[in-house]
Tab-separated table of C-alpha atoms in Angstrom:
chain	number	residue	atom	x	y	z
A	10	UNK	CA	41.315	-5.211	-1.651
A	11	UNK	CA	40.791	-8.516	0.014
A	12	UNK	CA	41.979	-6.980	3.279
A	13	UNK	CA	39.411	-4.211	2.936
A	14	UNK	CA	36.576	-6.568	2.161
A	15	UNK	CA	37.447	-8.664	5.324
A	16	UNK	CA	37.320	-5.599	7.387
A	17	UNK	CA	33.870	-4.351	6.123
A	18	UNK	CA	32.284	-7.806	5.592
A	19	UNK	CA	31.030	-8.031	9.181
A	20	UNK	CA	29.533	-4.577	8.904
A	21	UNK	CA	27.870	-5.362	5.641
A	22	UNK	CA	26.394	-8.532	7.119
A	23	UNK	CA	24.963	-6.711	10.109
A	24	UNK	CA	23.356	-4.041	7.886
A	25	UNK	CA	21.856	-6.853	5.605
A	26	UNK	CA	20.422	-8.631	8.599
A	27	UNK	CA	18.967	-5.467	9.872
A	28	UNK	CA	17.379	-4.571	6.563
A	29	UNK	CA	15.977	-7.977	5.778
A	30	UNK	CA	15.019	-9.296	9.270
A	31	UNK	CA	11.392	-8.389	8.743
A	32	UNK	CA	11.244	-5.278	10.861
A	33	UNK	CA	8.305	-3.084	9.674
A	34	UNK	CA	9.024	-0.180	7.419
A	35	UNK	CA	7.772	3.203	8.197
A	36	UNK	CA	5.700	4.972	5.560
A	37	UNK	CA	7.710	6.553	2.841
A	38	UNK	CA	5.512	9.679	3.195
A	39	UNK	CA	3.017	10.726	5.874
A	40	UNK	CA	0.310	13.334	5.209
A	41	UNK	CA	-1.539	13.764	8.544
A	42	UNK	CA	-4.645	15.161	6.734
A	43	UNK	CA	-4.653	12.187	4.463
A	44	UNK	CA	-3.719	11.379	0.803
A	45	UNK	CA	-6.308	11.729	-1.900
A	46	UNK	CA	-8.535	8.613	-2.095
A	47	UNK	CA	-10.900	8.334	-5.157
A	48	UNK	CA	-14.640	7.807	-4.420
A	49	UNK	CA	-14.669	4.410	-6.198
A	50	UNK	CA	-18.371	3.822	-5.495
A	51	UNK	CA	-19.434	7.079	-7.106
A	52	UNK	CA	-16.826	7.227	-9.968
A	53	UNK	CA	-15.389	3.740	-10.510
A	54	UNK	CA	-16.307	0.603	-12.386
A	55	UNK	CA	-16.274	-2.286	-10.072
A	56	UNK	CA	-14.671	-5.524	-11.369
A	57	UNK	CA	-16.614	-8.094	-9.478
A	58	UNK	CA	-15.047	-11.045	-11.083
A	59	UNK	CA	-11.755	-9.978	-9.384
A	60	UNK	CA	-13.170	-9.553	-5.903
A	61	UNK	CA	-11.244	-12.031	-3.646
A	62	UNK	CA	-10.394	-12.825	-0.098
A	63	UNK	CA	-6.748	-12.031	0.440
A	64	UNK	CA	-4.232	-12.894	3.197
A	65	UNK	CA	-2.715	-9.287	3.517
A	66	UNK	CA	-1.428	-9.558	7.029
A	67	UNK	CA	0.717	-12.505	8.129
A	68	UNK	CA	-0.121	-12.024	11.801
A	69	UNK	CA	-3.838	-12.556	11.093
A	70	UNK	CA	-5.263	-15.994	10.612
A	71	UNK	CA	-6.561	-16.969	7.173
A	72	UNK	CA	-7.678	-14.702	4.436
A	73	UNK	CA	-8.762	-11.802	6.509
A	74	UNK	CA	-9.336	-9.060	3.966
A	75	UNK	CA	-11.599	-8.785	0.972
A	76	UNK	CA	-10.049	-6.977	-2.006
A	77	UNK	CA	-12.256	-5.274	-4.597
A	78	UNK	CA	-10.890	-4.009	-7.840
A	79	UNK	CA	-12.161	-0.881	-9.436
A	80	UNK	CA	-11.222	1.092	-12.620
A	81	UNK	CA	-11.308	4.863	-12.319
A	82	UNK	CA	-10.666	7.467	-14.814
A	83	UNK	CA	-7.583	9.678	-14.223
A	84	UNK	CA	-9.626	12.738	-14.444
A	85	UNK	CA	-11.328	11.815	-11.247
A	86	UNK	CA	-8.060	12.676	-9.522
A	87	UNK	CA	-7.263	16.221	-8.809
A	88	UNK	CA	-4.287	17.599	-10.582
A	89	UNK	CA	-1.998	17.444	-7.492
A	90	UNK	CA	-2.932	13.774	-6.923
A	91	UNK	CA	-2.394	12.919	-10.514
A	92	UNK	CA	1.091	14.468	-10.318
A	93	UNK	CA	1.910	12.684	-6.987
A	94	UNK	CA	0.635	9.360	-8.005
A	95	UNK	CA	2.259	9.403	-11.455
A	96	UNK	CA	-1.081	9.498	-13.431
A	97	UNK	CA	-0.022	10.822	-16.821
A	98	UNK	CA	-3.256	12.263	-17.954
A	99	UNK	CA	-7.019	12.522	-17.136
A	100	UNK	CA	-7.575	10.003	-19.939
A	101	UNK	CA	-5.534	7.271	-18.240
A	102	UNK	CA	-7.344	4.441	-16.429
A	103	UNK	CA	-6.169	3.765	-12.864
A	104	UNK	CA	-6.715	0.452	-11.107
A	105	UNK	CA	-7.651	0.876	-7.431
A	106	UNK	CA	-7.717	-2.154	-5.154
A	107	UNK	CA	-9.733	-1.510	-2.079
A	108	UNK	CA	-8.888	-3.736	0.930
A	109	UNK	CA	-11.500	-4.202	3.621
A	110	UNK	CA	-11.475	-5.929	6.996
A	111	UNK	CA	-14.793	-6.718	8.469
A	112	UNK	CA	-16.410	-4.091	6.299
A	113	UNK	CA	-13.886	-1.392	7.287
A	114	UNK	CA	-11.429	-0.152	4.511
A	115	UNK	CA	-7.950	-0.596	5.833
A	116	UNK	CA	-5.738	0.106	2.718
A	117	UNK	CA	-5.885	0.943	-1.031
A	118	UNK	CA	-3.474	-0.080	-3.667
A	119	UNK	CA	-3.288	2.312	-6.676
A	120	UNK	CA	-1.857	1.063	-10.003
A	121	UNK	CA	-1.264	3.769	-12.513
A	122	UNK	CA	0.321	1.780	-15.380
A	123	UNK	CA	-1.776	-1.336	-15.018
A	124	UNK	CA	1.351	-3.422	-14.708
A	125	UNK	CA	2.794	-5.270	-11.657
A	126	UNK	CA	3.717	-3.851	-9.090
A	127	UNK	CA	1.168	-1.512	-7.889
A	128	UNK	CA	2.759	1.878	-7.550
A	129	UNK	CA	1.229	3.149	-4.407
A	130	UNK	CA	-0.091	1.753	-1.147
A	131	UNK	CA	-2.214	4.015	1.067
A	132	UNK	CA	-2.923	2.919	4.677
A	133	UNK	CA	-5.196	4.079	7.373
A	134	UNK	CA	-3.020	3.812	10.390
A	135	UNK	CA	-5.709	4.803	12.976
A	136	UNK	CA	-8.905	3.266	11.509
A	137	UNK	CA	-10.512	6.680	11.221
A	138	UNK	CA	-10.825	6.722	7.419
A	139	UNK	CA	-7.760	8.931	6.846
A	140	UNK	CA	-5.155	7.383	4.611
A	141	UNK	CA	-2.152	9.245	5.898
A	142	UNK	CA	0.600	6.596	5.170
A	143	UNK	CA	1.867	6.199	1.646
A	144	UNK	CA	4.196	3.337	0.522
A	145	UNK	CA	5.926	3.001	-2.900
A	146	UNK	CA	6.321	-0.158	-4.877
A	147	UNK	CA	9.671	-0.927	-3.392
A	148	UNK	CA	8.419	-1.310	0.074
A	149	UNK	CA	8.639	-4.899	1.128
A	150	UNK	CA	7.306	-4.546	4.750
A	151	UNK	CA	4.431	-2.169	5.562
A	152	UNK	CA	3.481	-1.172	9.175
A	153	UNK	CA	0.320	-3.047	10.281
A	154	UNK	CA	-1.810	-0.753	12.297
A	155	UNK	CA	-2.854	-1.929	15.652
A	156	UNK	CA	-6.567	-1.481	14.855
A	157	UNK	CA	-6.131	-4.039	12.096
A	158	UNK	CA	-4.550	-6.609	14.414
A	159	UNK	CA	-7.228	-6.188	16.979
A	160	UNK	CA	-10.053	-6.611	14.387
A	161	UNK	CA	-8.532	-9.859	13.178
A	162	UNK	CA	-7.880	-11.181	16.679
A	163	UNK	CA	-4.053	-10.859	16.795
A	164	UNK	CA	-2.179	-8.978	19.423
A	165	UNK	CA	-0.563	-5.696	18.436
């Protein structure tokens, strides 16, 4: 057994270094036409006490994003989005964190059980308002779109 471990230890170390070296992850799922995003301004209840400046992108200086929290009723999500996002019923409350950079929405966090971590991160990779990249709660590194890096003054 020890001999086997000695033989595979370098391989395991190489895999661990590759996984945890900080390379960006690719979206768990991509929907080119965009994932459903609730109209929080029309149907949500803004929680202004929880609006904060956030440092969401390590390559951008300071707290570059403004994060606004909204509560949205589950029935405001279509059936297929409720099923995809894990919203159990239309009666459930869903927490939606809208992240903006210089007034432009870059990503949204969707929390369906009101517990940490948020279950879903939706990202607009092109800056065109289409949130086509979806990440789950286990994603540690999320691709930062070039348009976000340009807006915050960092190089892509």
